[in-house]
């Protein structure tokens, strides 16, 4: 319990405290320290869950599924904070693009964003989950518009409107779910508690559940970046500050997908005896595959480096959604592993991209050239990150994509060629853009920048280890989550 | 459905909900901003009245609190903030007529039929009045969405957004006697923060682009992806 409070409420305290600090440099360090504290809490929570099984209370529920995402969220929050401190100081002090008040807003919203993410992950109440995900939209809208350029304001407006509309659909779905529950609820129970709902799910009216699930999928799916509701994602990623792109891709999309999967678990349990028991899975597969293919094709002919990698995020979220839709232990395990390695890899890529844009003083791909000559550390980490994200062995994404392909071959063999084709198209799109950026001739007058590559090295090393041999503890952990979601363990 | 056979309370709720649906159509077609804000305030009042009536019937204190929050937020505070914005941005006289009024209203009617169809499964284990209110609230949500699609004015889009929230609140009140209070409070807080952010945005959009016409907010995809001359921000 104490660990949970430490994990979730440290960022809240930070969000309220950091705007009071006038000194930008101190705020950066404090931001980092708060993230570290939250990570300590999350690790403590993980150990507790590992030793005693899942924890459940009135308003929270921590099991194998969400505790691993909570640790991941706190970890990526910390590494991005390590990167953000000098990066944002540079933006504030050298480029003068953000005022001191802007920096106060930035730090406060960074912590506020982490708070909403961790709250959404650990709460048991579906209403609070909705409030937290909407809160995440509100905090990140302010971050997207931080630079106050017309493009940034346009991106933030689009993000706000599209996600606001999407998330409203999710609230309607939540109301419908609550409505379905009210008729079969034991007296005194909370009809929005996920644990309660899961226990009584077989009695929920299937047809109302279908309506509720469709609305919930569209609502939370908007935040996952599912096609055709994805158009906010590249804009928000490209116009906001780079640390925010890292946490958006690495964390927000995961949490939204987490919400979708929780709803799928309820719907599956409610539809067991109906005529369409696989409906939720099929919907996820359809949306996932469409998102994956559109994302892969969109990787081609991009001009802006951050838009390029945000389309890569769309592609990977599609793949994960597809994996959860296929269901079964193998595909679920693969999707869970993919969530983990994608977060680590993509946030490390955005960190490299942040340094690369400072070196080249531009976000345009054709102006970023010769990184490996100018600053080998940045060039290599970008290259290795892209190798990892494209799914080359020995990195972890290869493992999860391979497992997913195997699961698809078992369950839906005729979809395998589409997946392989999409992966190849994505690979070509990424390398076409990245090869000249890394190896091209460096323009005259391009100098290295101060860069802290520690987070990138740490994250890519973890992805590498996950690709070579998943540690026993972690495999066991993911397997428990697999059992929760698909009903059977894999190992 | 035999309307007169229903209990008096259900009749009242149905009438209020139908009026809220009518106001959603008015919001869709009203081209003058100030009048649209007034329509929105009336819609909030109707929804709050539904909550208060349901509260009176069930004796649930939470519903009174929800009704009070809705009244303060949707009838007083948000319309007042919008009014101030309109005056500050000097938009009082600006009209924003629809491009295809007849087509838009037809689409609105189709939405109502669609909402009725979606709410059909509810009918079998709930009496028909509730089912109708759920259908109406879904229609209000979708009409709010349509308003956001067809309107060019940023402020009108915000009104559509807030009307969606009204529809959601109506659904929660009518179908389940309101969500738990903590959720209602969270939702109300989010709506309030969203409104404040909208206000901030209007001033920023006005400053940087010098108009609140959303059609002008489509530079991003084109300029960043195609135009080679301008240096995009990092």
PDB file of C-alpha atoms in Angstrom, chain A residues 206-397:
ATOM      1  CA  UNK A 206     -24.148  -9.595 -24.012  1.00  0.00           C
ATOM      2  CA  UNK A 207     -25.866  -7.239 -26.414  1.00  0.00           C
ATOM      3  CA  UNK A 208     -25.404  -4.212 -24.179  1.00  0.00           C
ATOM      4  CA  UNK A 209     -21.802  -5.291 -23.665  1.00  0.00           C
ATOM      5  CA  UNK A 210     -21.218  -5.302 -27.418  1.00  0.00           C
ATOM      6  CA  UNK A 211     -22.501  -1.738 -27.689  1.00  0.00           C
ATOM      7  CA  UNK A 212     -20.390  -0.704 -24.691  1.00  0.00           C
ATOM      8  CA  UNK A 213     -17.249  -2.359 -26.085  1.00  0.00           C
ATOM      9  CA  UNK A 214     -17.577  -0.715 -29.494  1.00  0.00           C
ATOM     10  CA  UNK A 215     -17.776   2.707 -27.855  1.00  0.00           C
ATOM     11  CA  UNK A 216     -14.917   1.943 -25.484  1.00  0.00           C
ATOM     12  CA  UNK A 217     -12.761   0.663 -28.340  1.00  0.00           C
ATOM     13  CA  UNK A 218     -13.371   3.751 -30.450  1.00  0.00           C
ATOM     14  CA  UNK A 219     -12.770   6.008 -27.445  1.00  0.00           C
ATOM     15  CA  UNK A 220      -9.596   4.544 -26.026  1.00  0.00           C
ATOM     16  CA  UNK A 221      -8.560   3.465 -29.534  1.00  0.00           C
ATOM     17  CA  UNK A 222      -8.311   7.135 -30.502  1.00  0.00           C
ATOM     18  CA  UNK A 223      -5.603   7.496 -27.878  1.00  0.00           C
ATOM     19  CA  UNK A 224      -3.901   4.279 -28.986  1.00  0.00           C
ATOM     20  CA  UNK A 225      -3.655   5.855 -32.435  1.00  0.00           C
ATOM     21  CA  UNK A 226      -5.793   3.294 -34.234  1.00  0.00           C
ATOM     22  CA  UNK A 227      -6.527   4.139 -37.873  1.00  0.00           C
ATOM     23  CA  UNK A 228      -8.693   6.057 -38.876  1.00  0.00           C
ATOM     24  CA  UNK A 229      -8.484   8.057 -35.646  1.00  0.00           C
ATOM     25  CA  UNK A 230      -4.719   8.470 -35.694  1.00  0.00           C
ATOM     26  CA  UNK A 231      -4.237  11.822 -37.381  1.00  0.00           C
ATOM     27  CA  UNK A 232      -3.574  13.693 -34.122  1.00  0.00           C
ATOM     28  CA  UNK A 233      -0.577  11.513 -33.343  1.00  0.00           C
ATOM     29  CA  UNK A 234       2.031  12.639 -35.909  1.00  0.00           C
ATOM     30  CA  UNK A 235       1.130  16.298 -35.398  1.00  0.00           C
ATOM     31  CA  UNK A 236       1.365  16.115 -31.630  1.00  0.00           C
ATOM     32  CA  UNK A 237       4.651  14.214 -31.798  1.00  0.00           C
ATOM     33  CA  UNK A 238       6.288  16.529 -34.294  1.00  0.00           C
ATOM     34  CA  UNK A 239       5.344  19.892 -32.815  1.00  0.00           C
ATOM     35  CA  UNK A 240       5.829  19.285 -29.109  1.00  0.00           C
ATOM     36  CA  UNK A 241       9.158  19.203 -27.265  1.00  0.00           C
ATOM     37  CA  UNK A 242      11.074  15.978 -27.894  1.00  0.00           C
ATOM     38  CA  UNK A 243      10.970  14.599 -24.315  1.00  0.00           C
ATOM     39  CA  UNK A 244       7.201  14.775 -24.626  1.00  0.00           C
ATOM     40  CA  UNK A 245       7.282  12.806 -27.872  1.00  0.00           C
ATOM     41  CA  UNK A 246       9.285  10.149 -26.035  1.00  0.00           C
ATOM     42  CA  UNK A 247       6.758   9.796 -23.227  1.00  0.00           C
ATOM     43  CA  UNK A 248       3.770  10.026 -25.577  1.00  0.00           C
ATOM     44  CA  UNK A 249       5.016   7.172 -27.714  1.00  0.00           C
ATOM     45  CA  UNK A 250       6.526   5.170 -24.890  1.00  0.00           C
ATOM     46  CA  UNK A 251       3.799   5.541 -22.273  1.00  0.00           C
ATOM     47  CA  UNK A 252       0.509   7.146 -23.297  1.00  0.00           C
ATOM     48  CA  UNK A 253      -0.167   4.754 -26.167  1.00  0.00           C
ATOM     49  CA  UNK A 254       0.575   1.802 -23.894  1.00  0.00           C
ATOM     50  CA  UNK A 255      -1.796   3.002 -21.204  1.00  0.00           C
ATOM     51  CA  UNK A 256      -4.591   3.547 -23.721  1.00  0.00           C
ATOM     52  CA  UNK A 257      -4.006   0.049 -25.077  1.00  0.00           C
ATOM     53  CA  UNK A 258      -4.038  -1.241 -21.501  1.00  0.00           C
ATOM     54  CA  UNK A 259      -7.513   0.252 -21.073  1.00  0.00           C
ATOM     55  CA  UNK A 260      -8.686  -1.406 -24.304  1.00  0.00           C
ATOM     56  CA  UNK A 261      -7.341  -4.786 -23.190  1.00  0.00           C
ATOM     57  CA  UNK A 262      -9.046  -4.510 -19.786  1.00  0.00           C
ATOM     58  CA  UNK A 263     -12.332  -3.834 -21.593  1.00  0.00           C
ATOM     59  CA  UNK A 264     -11.703  -6.738 -23.927  1.00  0.00           C
ATOM     60  CA  UNK A 265     -11.243  -9.043 -20.917  1.00  0.00           C
ATOM     61  CA  UNK A 266     -14.659  -7.973 -19.590  1.00  0.00           C
ATOM     62  CA  UNK A 267     -16.329  -8.309 -22.973  1.00  0.00           C
ATOM     63  CA  UNK A 268     -14.818 -11.725 -23.645  1.00  0.00           C
ATOM     64  CA  UNK A 269     -16.045 -12.979 -20.294  1.00  0.00           C
ATOM     65  CA  UNK A 270     -19.524 -11.559 -20.944  1.00  0.00           C
ATOM     66  CA  UNK A 271     -19.812 -12.985 -24.466  1.00  0.00           C
ATOM     67  CA  UNK A 272     -18.674 -16.516 -23.650  1.00  0.00           C
ATOM     68  CA  UNK A 273     -22.136 -18.008 -24.060  1.00  0.00           C
ATOM     69  CA  UNK A 274     -23.347 -15.732 -26.825  1.00  0.00           C
ATOM     70  CA  UNK A 275     -23.336 -16.438 -30.546  1.00  0.00           C
ATOM     71  CA  UNK A 276     -20.241 -14.287 -31.147  1.00  0.00           C
ATOM     72  CA  UNK A 277     -17.766 -15.121 -28.371  1.00  0.00           C
ATOM     73  CA  UNK A 278     -14.756 -13.803 -30.328  1.00  0.00           C
ATOM     74  CA  UNK A 279     -16.284 -10.477 -31.338  1.00  0.00           C
ATOM     75  CA  UNK A 280     -13.968  -8.254 -29.262  1.00  0.00           C
ATOM     76  CA  UNK A 281     -10.904 -10.102 -30.507  1.00  0.00           C
ATOM     77  CA  UNK A 282     -11.987  -9.840 -34.121  1.00  0.00           C
ATOM     78  CA  UNK A 283     -12.597  -6.115 -33.804  1.00  0.00           C
ATOM     79  CA  UNK A 284      -9.138  -5.654 -32.304  1.00  0.00           C
ATOM     80  CA  UNK A 285      -7.582  -7.752 -35.059  1.00  0.00           C
ATOM     81  CA  UNK A 286      -9.290  -5.743 -37.783  1.00  0.00           C
ATOM     82  CA  UNK A 287      -8.378  -2.349 -36.355  1.00  0.00           C
ATOM     83  CA  UNK A 288      -4.895  -3.569 -35.457  1.00  0.00           C
ATOM     84  CA  UNK A 289      -4.102  -4.918 -38.900  1.00  0.00           C
ATOM     85  CA  UNK A 290      -5.434  -1.805 -40.645  1.00  0.00           C
ATOM     86  CA  UNK A 291      -3.428   0.430 -38.305  1.00  0.00           C
ATOM     87  CA  UNK A 292      -0.301  -1.644 -38.815  1.00  0.00           C
ATOM     88  CA  UNK A 293      -0.490  -1.526 -42.611  1.00  0.00           C
ATOM     89  CA  UNK A 294      -1.373   2.170 -42.822  1.00  0.00           C
ATOM     90  CA  UNK A 295       1.440   2.980 -40.378  1.00  0.00           C
ATOM     91  CA  UNK A 296       3.948   0.921 -42.356  1.00  0.00           C
ATOM     92  CA  UNK A 297       3.040   2.539 -45.679  1.00  0.00           C
ATOM     93  CA  UNK A 298       3.054   6.022 -44.136  1.00  0.00           C
ATOM     94  CA  UNK A 299       6.685   5.568 -43.122  1.00  0.00           C
ATOM     95  CA  UNK A 300       7.661   6.264 -46.725  1.00  0.00           C
ATOM     96  CA  UNK A 301       8.454   9.722 -48.048  1.00  0.00           C
ATOM     97  CA  UNK A 302       8.327  11.529 -44.727  1.00  0.00           C
ATOM     98  CA  UNK A 303      10.060  14.883 -44.488  1.00  0.00           C
ATOM     99  CA  UNK A 304      10.040  15.364 -40.732  1.00  0.00           C
ATOM    100  CA  UNK A 305      12.051  13.013 -38.563  1.00  0.00           C
ATOM    101  CA  UNK A 306       9.659  13.087 -35.604  1.00  0.00           C
ATOM    102  CA  UNK A 307       6.674  12.445 -37.873  1.00  0.00           C
ATOM    103  CA  UNK A 308       8.575   9.485 -39.307  1.00  0.00           C
ATOM    104  CA  UNK A 309       8.981   7.869 -35.928  1.00  0.00           C
ATOM    105  CA  UNK A 310       5.446   8.693 -34.827  1.00  0.00           C
ATOM    106  CA  UNK A 311       4.166   6.730 -37.826  1.00  0.00           C
ATOM    107  CA  UNK A 312       6.430   3.935 -36.663  1.00  0.00           C
ATOM    108  CA  UNK A 313       4.649   4.113 -33.287  1.00  0.00           C
ATOM    109  CA  UNK A 314       1.288   3.845 -35.037  1.00  0.00           C
ATOM    110  CA  UNK A 315       2.551   0.792 -36.891  1.00  0.00           C
ATOM    111  CA  UNK A 316       3.723  -0.915 -33.708  1.00  0.00           C
ATOM    112  CA  UNK A 317       0.561  -0.079 -31.766  1.00  0.00           C
ATOM    113  CA  UNK A 318      -1.364  -1.707 -34.598  1.00  0.00           C
ATOM    114  CA  UNK A 319       0.778  -4.796 -34.255  1.00  0.00           C
ATOM    115  CA  UNK A 320       0.154  -5.012 -30.503  1.00  0.00           C
ATOM    116  CA  UNK A 321      -3.590  -4.474 -30.923  1.00  0.00           C
ATOM    117  CA  UNK A 322      -3.579  -7.235 -33.509  1.00  0.00           C
ATOM    118  CA  UNK A 323      -1.711  -9.505 -31.095  1.00  0.00           C
ATOM    119  CA  UNK A 324      -4.205  -8.951 -28.281  1.00  0.00           C
ATOM    120  CA  UNK A 325      -6.994  -9.512 -30.790  1.00  0.00           C
ATOM    121  CA  UNK A 326      -5.614 -12.877 -31.895  1.00  0.00           C
ATOM    122  CA  UNK A 327      -5.770 -13.881 -28.250  1.00  0.00           C
ATOM    123  CA  UNK A 328      -4.447 -17.138 -26.911  1.00  0.00           C
ATOM    124  CA  UNK A 329      -1.399 -17.376 -24.656  1.00  0.00           C
ATOM    125  CA  UNK A 330       1.281 -17.106 -27.334  1.00  0.00           C
ATOM    126  CA  UNK A 331      -0.086 -14.022 -29.088  1.00  0.00           C
ATOM    127  CA  UNK A 332      -0.894 -12.330 -25.774  1.00  0.00           C
ATOM    128  CA  UNK A 333       2.597 -13.015 -24.444  1.00  0.00           C
ATOM    129  CA  UNK A 334       4.053 -11.634 -27.660  1.00  0.00           C
ATOM    130  CA  UNK A 335       1.904  -8.495 -27.454  1.00  0.00           C
ATOM    131  CA  UNK A 336       2.864  -7.897 -23.810  1.00  0.00           C
ATOM    132  CA  UNK A 337       6.542  -8.327 -24.621  1.00  0.00           C
ATOM    133  CA  UNK A 338       6.117  -6.043 -27.612  1.00  0.00           C
ATOM    134  CA  UNK A 339       4.591  -3.319 -25.417  1.00  0.00           C
ATOM    135  CA  UNK A 340       7.666  -3.507 -23.202  1.00  0.00           C
ATOM    136  CA  UNK A 341      10.364  -3.520 -25.885  1.00  0.00           C
ATOM    137  CA  UNK A 342       8.592  -0.978 -28.070  1.00  0.00           C
ATOM    138  CA  UNK A 343       8.345   1.511 -25.196  1.00  0.00           C
ATOM    139  CA  UNK A 344      12.002   1.145 -24.336  1.00  0.00           C
ATOM    140  CA  UNK A 345      13.192   1.327 -27.940  1.00  0.00           C
ATOM    141  CA  UNK A 346      10.933   4.114 -29.123  1.00  0.00           C
ATOM    142  CA  UNK A 347      11.656   6.422 -26.213  1.00  0.00           C
ATOM    143  CA  UNK A 348      15.392   5.839 -26.741  1.00  0.00           C
ATOM    144  CA  UNK A 349      14.985   6.670 -30.431  1.00  0.00           C
ATOM    145  CA  UNK A 350      13.213   9.917 -29.603  1.00  0.00           C
ATOM    146  CA  UNK A 351      16.067  10.823 -27.257  1.00  0.00           C
ATOM    147  CA  UNK A 352      18.578  10.273 -30.098  1.00  0.00           C
ATOM    148  CA  UNK A 353      16.303  12.208 -32.443  1.00  0.00           C
ATOM    149  CA  UNK A 354      16.224  15.096 -29.976  1.00  0.00           C
ATOM    150  CA  UNK A 355      20.014  15.315 -30.033  1.00  0.00           C
ATOM    151  CA  UNK A 356      20.087  14.891 -33.808  1.00  0.00           C
ATOM    152  CA  UNK A 357      17.707  17.827 -34.313  1.00  0.00           C
ATOM    153  CA  UNK A 358      19.923  19.970 -32.099  1.00  0.00           C
ATOM    154  CA  UNK A 359      23.005  18.998 -34.119  1.00  0.00           C
ATOM    155  CA  UNK A 360      21.341  19.723 -37.450  1.00  0.00           C
ATOM    156  CA  UNK A 361      19.229  22.597 -36.082  1.00  0.00           C
ATOM    157  CA  UNK A 362      16.288  21.233 -38.027  1.00  0.00           C
ATOM    158  CA  UNK A 363      13.696  18.499 -37.893  1.00  0.00           C
ATOM    159  CA  UNK A 364      13.729  17.989 -41.650  1.00  0.00           C
ATOM    160  CA  UNK A 365      15.147  14.682 -42.682  1.00  0.00           C
ATOM    161  CA  UNK A 366      17.005  16.104 -45.680  1.00  0.00           C
ATOM    162  CA  UNK A 367      18.878  18.568 -43.462  1.00  0.00           C
ATOM    163  CA  UNK A 368      19.976  15.953 -40.941  1.00  0.00           C
ATOM    164  CA  UNK A 369      23.097  14.447 -42.457  1.00  0.00           C
ATOM    165  CA  UNK A 370      26.297  12.744 -41.380  1.00  0.00           C
ATOM    166  CA  UNK A 371      25.448  12.230 -37.730  1.00  0.00           C
ATOM    167  CA  UNK A 372      28.007   9.494 -37.352  1.00  0.00           C
ATOM    168  CA  UNK A 373      30.820  11.837 -38.471  1.00  0.00           C
ATOM    169  CA  UNK A 374      29.728  14.791 -36.385  1.00  0.00           C
ATOM    170  CA  UNK A 375      28.852  12.945 -33.218  1.00  0.00           C
ATOM    171  CA  UNK A 376      29.362   9.193 -33.321  1.00  0.00           C
ATOM    172  CA  UNK A 377      27.470   8.544 -30.089  1.00  0.00           C
ATOM    173  CA  UNK A 378      24.259  10.082 -31.432  1.00  0.00           C
ATOM    174  CA  UNK A 379      24.682   8.523 -34.873  1.00  0.00           C
ATOM    175  CA  UNK A 380      25.266   5.051 -33.520  1.00  0.00           C
ATOM    176  CA  UNK A 381      22.455   5.197 -30.999  1.00  0.00           C
ATOM    177  CA  UNK A 382      20.011   6.359 -33.663  1.00  0.00           C
ATOM    178  CA  UNK A 383      21.175   3.616 -36.005  1.00  0.00           C
ATOM    179  CA  UNK A 384      21.015   0.903 -33.345  1.00  0.00           C
ATOM    180  CA  UNK A 385      17.622   2.150 -32.195  1.00  0.00           C
ATOM    181  CA  UNK A 386      16.279   1.925 -35.735  1.00  0.00           C
ATOM    182  CA  UNK A 387      17.830  -1.517 -36.210  1.00  0.00           C
ATOM    183  CA  UNK A 388      16.035  -2.582 -33.052  1.00  0.00           C
ATOM    184  CA  UNK A 389      12.690  -1.010 -33.960  1.00  0.00           C
ATOM    185  CA  UNK A 390      12.784  -2.518 -37.435  1.00  0.00           C
ATOM    186  CA  UNK A 391      12.828  -5.937 -35.815  1.00  0.00           C
ATOM    187  CA  UNK A 392      16.349  -7.188 -36.437  1.00  0.00           C
ATOM    188  CA  UNK A 393      17.784  -9.883 -34.209  1.00  0.00           C
ATOM    189  CA  UNK A 394      19.262  -9.921 -31.611  1.00  0.00           C
ATOM    190  CA  UNK A 395      17.033  -7.130 -30.262  1.00  0.00           C
ATOM    191  CA  UNK A 396      13.881  -7.817 -28.246  1.00  0.00           C
ATOM    192  CA  UNK A 397      11.467  -6.594 -30.901  1.00  0.00           C
TER     193      UNK A 397
END
